Short mmCIF file of C-alpha atoms in Angstrom, two decimals:
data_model
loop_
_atom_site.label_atom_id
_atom_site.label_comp_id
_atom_site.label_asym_id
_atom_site.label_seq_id
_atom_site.Cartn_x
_atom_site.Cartn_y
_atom_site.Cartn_z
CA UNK B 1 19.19 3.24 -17.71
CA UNK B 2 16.56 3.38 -14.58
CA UNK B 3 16.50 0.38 -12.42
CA UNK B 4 13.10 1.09 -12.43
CA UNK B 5 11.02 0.37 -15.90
CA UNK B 6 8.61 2.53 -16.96
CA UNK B 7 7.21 3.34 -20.27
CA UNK B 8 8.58 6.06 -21.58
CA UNK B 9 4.65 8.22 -22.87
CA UNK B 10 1.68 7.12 -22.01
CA UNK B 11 -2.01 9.16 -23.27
CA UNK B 12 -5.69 9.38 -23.05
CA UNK B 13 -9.04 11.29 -24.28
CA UNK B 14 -10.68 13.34 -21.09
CA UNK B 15 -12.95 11.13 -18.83
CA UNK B 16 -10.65 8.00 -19.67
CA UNK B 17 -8.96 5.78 -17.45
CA UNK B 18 -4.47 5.23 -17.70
CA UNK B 19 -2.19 2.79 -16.03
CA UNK B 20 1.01 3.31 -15.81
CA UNK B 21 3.11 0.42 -15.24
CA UNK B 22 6.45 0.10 -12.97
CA UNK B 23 8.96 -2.94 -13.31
CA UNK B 24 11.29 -3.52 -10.83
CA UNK B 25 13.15 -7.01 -8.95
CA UNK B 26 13.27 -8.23 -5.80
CA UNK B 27 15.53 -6.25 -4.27
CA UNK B 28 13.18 -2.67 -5.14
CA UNK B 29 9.70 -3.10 -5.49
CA UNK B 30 9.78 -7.02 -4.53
CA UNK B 31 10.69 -6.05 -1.11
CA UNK B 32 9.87 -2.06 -0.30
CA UNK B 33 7.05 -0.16 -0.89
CA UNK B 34 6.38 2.11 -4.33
CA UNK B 35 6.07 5.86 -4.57
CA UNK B 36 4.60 7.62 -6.99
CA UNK B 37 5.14 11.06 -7.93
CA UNK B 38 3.55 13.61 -10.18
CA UNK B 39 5.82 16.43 -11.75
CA UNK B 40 3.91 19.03 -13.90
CA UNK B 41 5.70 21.05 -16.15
CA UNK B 42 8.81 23.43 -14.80
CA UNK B 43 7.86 22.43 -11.21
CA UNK B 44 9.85 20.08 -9.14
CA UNK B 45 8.16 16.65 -7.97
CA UNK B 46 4.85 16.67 -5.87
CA UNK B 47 4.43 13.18 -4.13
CA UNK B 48 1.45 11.51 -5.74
CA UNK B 49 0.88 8.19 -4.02
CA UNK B 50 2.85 6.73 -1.29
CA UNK B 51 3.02 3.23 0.69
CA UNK B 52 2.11 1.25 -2.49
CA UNK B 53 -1.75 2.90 -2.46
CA UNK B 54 -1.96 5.78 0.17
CA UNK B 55 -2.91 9.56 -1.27
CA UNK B 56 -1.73 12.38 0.35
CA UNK B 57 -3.83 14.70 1.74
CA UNK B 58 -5.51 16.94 -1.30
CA UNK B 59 -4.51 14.67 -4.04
CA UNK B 60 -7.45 13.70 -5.61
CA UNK B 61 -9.24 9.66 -5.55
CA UNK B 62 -8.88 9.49 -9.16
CA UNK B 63 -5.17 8.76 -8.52
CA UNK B 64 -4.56 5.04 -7.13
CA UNK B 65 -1.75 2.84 -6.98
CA UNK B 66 -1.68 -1.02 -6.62
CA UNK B 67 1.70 -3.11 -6.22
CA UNK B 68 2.08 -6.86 -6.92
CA UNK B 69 5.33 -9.28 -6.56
CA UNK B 70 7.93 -7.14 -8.02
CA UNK B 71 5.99 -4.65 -10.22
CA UNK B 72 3.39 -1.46 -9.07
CA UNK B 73 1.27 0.43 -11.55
CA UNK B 74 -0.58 3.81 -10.85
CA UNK B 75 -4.00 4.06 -12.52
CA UNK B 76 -5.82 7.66 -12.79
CA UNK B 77 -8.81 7.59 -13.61
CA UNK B 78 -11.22 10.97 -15.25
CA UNK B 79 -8.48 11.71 -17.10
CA UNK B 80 -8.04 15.82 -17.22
CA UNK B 81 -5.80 18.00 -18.91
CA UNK B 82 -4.48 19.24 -15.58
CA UNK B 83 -3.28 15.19 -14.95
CA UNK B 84 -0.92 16.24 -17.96
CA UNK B 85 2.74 15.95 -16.24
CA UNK B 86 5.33 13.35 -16.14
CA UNK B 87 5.18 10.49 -13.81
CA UNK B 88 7.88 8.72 -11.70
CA UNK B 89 7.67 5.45 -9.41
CA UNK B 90 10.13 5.15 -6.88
CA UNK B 91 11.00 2.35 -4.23
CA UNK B 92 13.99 1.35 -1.42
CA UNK B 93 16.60 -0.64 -3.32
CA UNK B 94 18.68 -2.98 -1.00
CA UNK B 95 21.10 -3.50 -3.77
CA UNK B 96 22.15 0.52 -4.12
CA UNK B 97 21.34 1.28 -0.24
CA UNK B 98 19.10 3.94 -1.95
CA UNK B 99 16.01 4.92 -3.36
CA UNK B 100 15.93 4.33 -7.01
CA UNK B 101 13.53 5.99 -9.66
CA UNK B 102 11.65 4.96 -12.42
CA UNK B 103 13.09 6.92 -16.07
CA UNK B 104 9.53 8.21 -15.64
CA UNK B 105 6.43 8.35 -18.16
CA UNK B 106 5.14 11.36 -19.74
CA UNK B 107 1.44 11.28 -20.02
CA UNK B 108 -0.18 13.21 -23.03
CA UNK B 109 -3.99 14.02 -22.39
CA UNK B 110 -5.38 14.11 -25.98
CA UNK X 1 3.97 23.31 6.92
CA UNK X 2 7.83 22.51 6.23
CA UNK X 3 9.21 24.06 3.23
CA UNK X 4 12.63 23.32 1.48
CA UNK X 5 14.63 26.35 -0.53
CA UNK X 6 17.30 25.66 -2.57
CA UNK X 7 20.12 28.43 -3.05
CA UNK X 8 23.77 28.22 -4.40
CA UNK X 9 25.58 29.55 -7.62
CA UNK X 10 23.82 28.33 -11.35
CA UNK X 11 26.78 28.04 -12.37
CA UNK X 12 30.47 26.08 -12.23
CA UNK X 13 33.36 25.53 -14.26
CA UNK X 14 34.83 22.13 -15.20
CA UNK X 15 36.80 20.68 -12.66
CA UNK X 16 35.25 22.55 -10.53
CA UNK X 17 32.54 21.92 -7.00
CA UNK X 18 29.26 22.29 -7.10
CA UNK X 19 27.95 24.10 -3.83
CA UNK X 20 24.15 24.29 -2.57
CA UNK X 21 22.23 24.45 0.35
CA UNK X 22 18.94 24.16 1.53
CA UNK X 23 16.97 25.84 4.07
CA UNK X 24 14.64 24.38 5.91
CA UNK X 25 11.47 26.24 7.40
CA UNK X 26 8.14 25.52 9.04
CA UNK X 27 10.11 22.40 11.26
CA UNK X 28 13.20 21.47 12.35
CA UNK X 29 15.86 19.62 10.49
CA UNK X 30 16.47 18.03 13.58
CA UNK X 31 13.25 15.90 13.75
CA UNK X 32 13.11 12.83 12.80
CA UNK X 33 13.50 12.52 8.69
CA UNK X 34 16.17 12.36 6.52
CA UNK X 35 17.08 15.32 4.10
CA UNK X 36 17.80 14.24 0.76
CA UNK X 37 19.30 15.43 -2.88
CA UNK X 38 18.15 14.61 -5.97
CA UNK X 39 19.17 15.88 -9.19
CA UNK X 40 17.52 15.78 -13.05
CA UNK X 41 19.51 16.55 -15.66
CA UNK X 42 17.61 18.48 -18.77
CA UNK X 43 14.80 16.34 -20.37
CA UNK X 44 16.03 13.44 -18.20
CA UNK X 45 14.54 11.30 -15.18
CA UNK X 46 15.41 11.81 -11.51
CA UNK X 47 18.58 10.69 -9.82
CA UNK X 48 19.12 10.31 -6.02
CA UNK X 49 22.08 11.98 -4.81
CA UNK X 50 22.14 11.25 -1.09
CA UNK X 51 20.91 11.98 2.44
CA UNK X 52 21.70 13.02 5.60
CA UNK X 53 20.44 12.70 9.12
CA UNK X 54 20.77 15.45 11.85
CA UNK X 55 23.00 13.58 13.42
CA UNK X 56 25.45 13.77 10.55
CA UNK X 57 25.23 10.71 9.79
CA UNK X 58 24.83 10.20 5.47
CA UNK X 59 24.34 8.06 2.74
CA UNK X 60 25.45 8.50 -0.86
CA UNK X 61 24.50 6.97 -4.41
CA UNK X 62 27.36 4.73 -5.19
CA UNK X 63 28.31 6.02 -8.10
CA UNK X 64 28.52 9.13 -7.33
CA UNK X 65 30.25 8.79 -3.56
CA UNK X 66 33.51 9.51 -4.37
CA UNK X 67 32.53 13.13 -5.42
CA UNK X 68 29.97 14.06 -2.63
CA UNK X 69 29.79 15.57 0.52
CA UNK X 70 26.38 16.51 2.31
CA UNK X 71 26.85 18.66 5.78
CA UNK X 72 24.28 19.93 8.31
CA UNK X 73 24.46 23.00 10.12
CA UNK X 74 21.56 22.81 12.82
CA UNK X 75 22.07 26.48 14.24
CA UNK X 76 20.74 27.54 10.99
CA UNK X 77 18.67 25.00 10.15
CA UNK X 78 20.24 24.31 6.38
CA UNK X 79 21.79 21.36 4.97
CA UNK X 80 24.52 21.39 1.72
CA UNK X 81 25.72 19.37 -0.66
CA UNK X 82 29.27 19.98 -2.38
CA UNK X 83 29.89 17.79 -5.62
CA UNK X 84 33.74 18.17 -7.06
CA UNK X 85 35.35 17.35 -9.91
CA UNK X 86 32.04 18.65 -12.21
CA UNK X 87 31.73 18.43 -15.93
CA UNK X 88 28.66 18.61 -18.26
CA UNK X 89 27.32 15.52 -16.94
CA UNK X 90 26.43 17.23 -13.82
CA UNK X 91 24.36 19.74 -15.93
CA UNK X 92 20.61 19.52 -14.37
CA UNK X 93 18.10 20.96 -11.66
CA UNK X 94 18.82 20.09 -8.35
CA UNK X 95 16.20 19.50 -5.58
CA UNK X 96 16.51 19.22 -1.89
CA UNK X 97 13.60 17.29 -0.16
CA UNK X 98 12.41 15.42 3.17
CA UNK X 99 12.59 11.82 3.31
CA UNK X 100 9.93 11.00 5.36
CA UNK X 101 10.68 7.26 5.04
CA UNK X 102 12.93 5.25 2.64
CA UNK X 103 12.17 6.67 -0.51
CA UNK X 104 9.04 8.85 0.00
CA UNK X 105 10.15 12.34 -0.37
CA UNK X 106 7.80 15.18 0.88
CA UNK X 107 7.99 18.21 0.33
CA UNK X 108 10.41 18.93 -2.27
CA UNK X 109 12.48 22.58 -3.05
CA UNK X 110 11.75 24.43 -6.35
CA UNK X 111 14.57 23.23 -7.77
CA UNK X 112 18.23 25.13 -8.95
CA UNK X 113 19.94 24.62 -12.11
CA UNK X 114 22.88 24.05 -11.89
CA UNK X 115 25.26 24.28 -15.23
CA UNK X 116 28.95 23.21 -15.89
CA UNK X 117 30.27 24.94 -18.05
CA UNK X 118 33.30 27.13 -18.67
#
């Protein structure tokens, strides 16, 4: 069990516009900032969105991320089949002196 | 840019440790980031392992603490992680990466399975 909540699929048509919701308390996302990372088939992690809402250089502005109280969603909009991958959110946790991850939501581009 | 390469035996026997490395190029492990491990076992999410500073100084996941070791060795630019007492559990792909703050990890290695069994 993740201290992060995600949900555990998520999907879309092409051109469409997914959230993807991550719970947390106040000792994660309540008092750190979210990370959001995109892992693609077979490959390892690639960090998506950091800082609650900042992109990485060369990620696309399709991907945003948003963070309120104690829960942060990432929204991608123009869906492609590319965006197909699983998804993990990721914040500080004071409680586990740690980072702690989201189980992590695979999204299914229809 | 930095890049993070994973390298140690894929596989251990019960009861046994679980050695890996990574080697850091394009920057120097002594700058100022922590190097981290996380681990994913097969079909599963992502599980911090624990960090390390140049310095030697480290932090570990409680729960898995009293199994874990992560080292530095700055002449060669490489940091390790020994896990003991393995059994299937341990079973998954294991990443080294840069924390470049608390839990923002960039870049990441490929990945190495890792598989207990006998």
């Amino acid at each position: 069990q993740s201290v992060l909540t995600q949900p555990p699929s998520a999907s879309g048509t092409p051109g469409q516009r997914v959230t993807i919701s991550c719970s947390g308390s106040s000792s994660n996302i309540g008092s750190f900032t979210v990370n959001w990372y995109q892992q693609l088939p077979g490959t390892a992690p690639k960090l998506l969105i950091y800082s609650n809402n900042q992109r990485p250089s060369g990620v696309p502005d399709r991907f945003s991320g948003s963070k309120s109280g104690t829960s942060a969603s990432l929204a991608i909009s123009g869906l492609q089949s590319e965006d197909e991958a699983d998804y993990y959110c990721a914040a500080w946790d004071d409680s586990l002196n740690g980072p702690v991850f989201g189980g992590g939501t695979k999204l299914t581009v229809l | 840019q930095v890049q993070l390469q994973e390298s140690g035996p894929g596989l251990v026997k019960p009861s046994g440790t679980l050695s890996l490395t990574c080697a850091v190029s394009g920057g120097s492990i002594s700058s100022s980031n922590w190097w981290s491990w996380v681990r994913q076992p097969p079909g599963k999410g992502l599980e911090w392992i624990g960090e390390i500073y140049h310095s030697g100084s480290t932090n570990y996941n409680p729960s898995l603490k009293s199994r874990v070791t992560i080292s530095v060795d700055k002449s060669k630019n490489q940091f390790s992680l020994k896990l003991s007492s393995v059994t299937a559990a341990d079973t998954a792909v294991y990443y080294c990466a840069r924390a470049v703050t608390s839990s923002r990890f960039d870049p990441w290695g490929q990945g190495t399975l890792v598989t207990v069994s006998s």
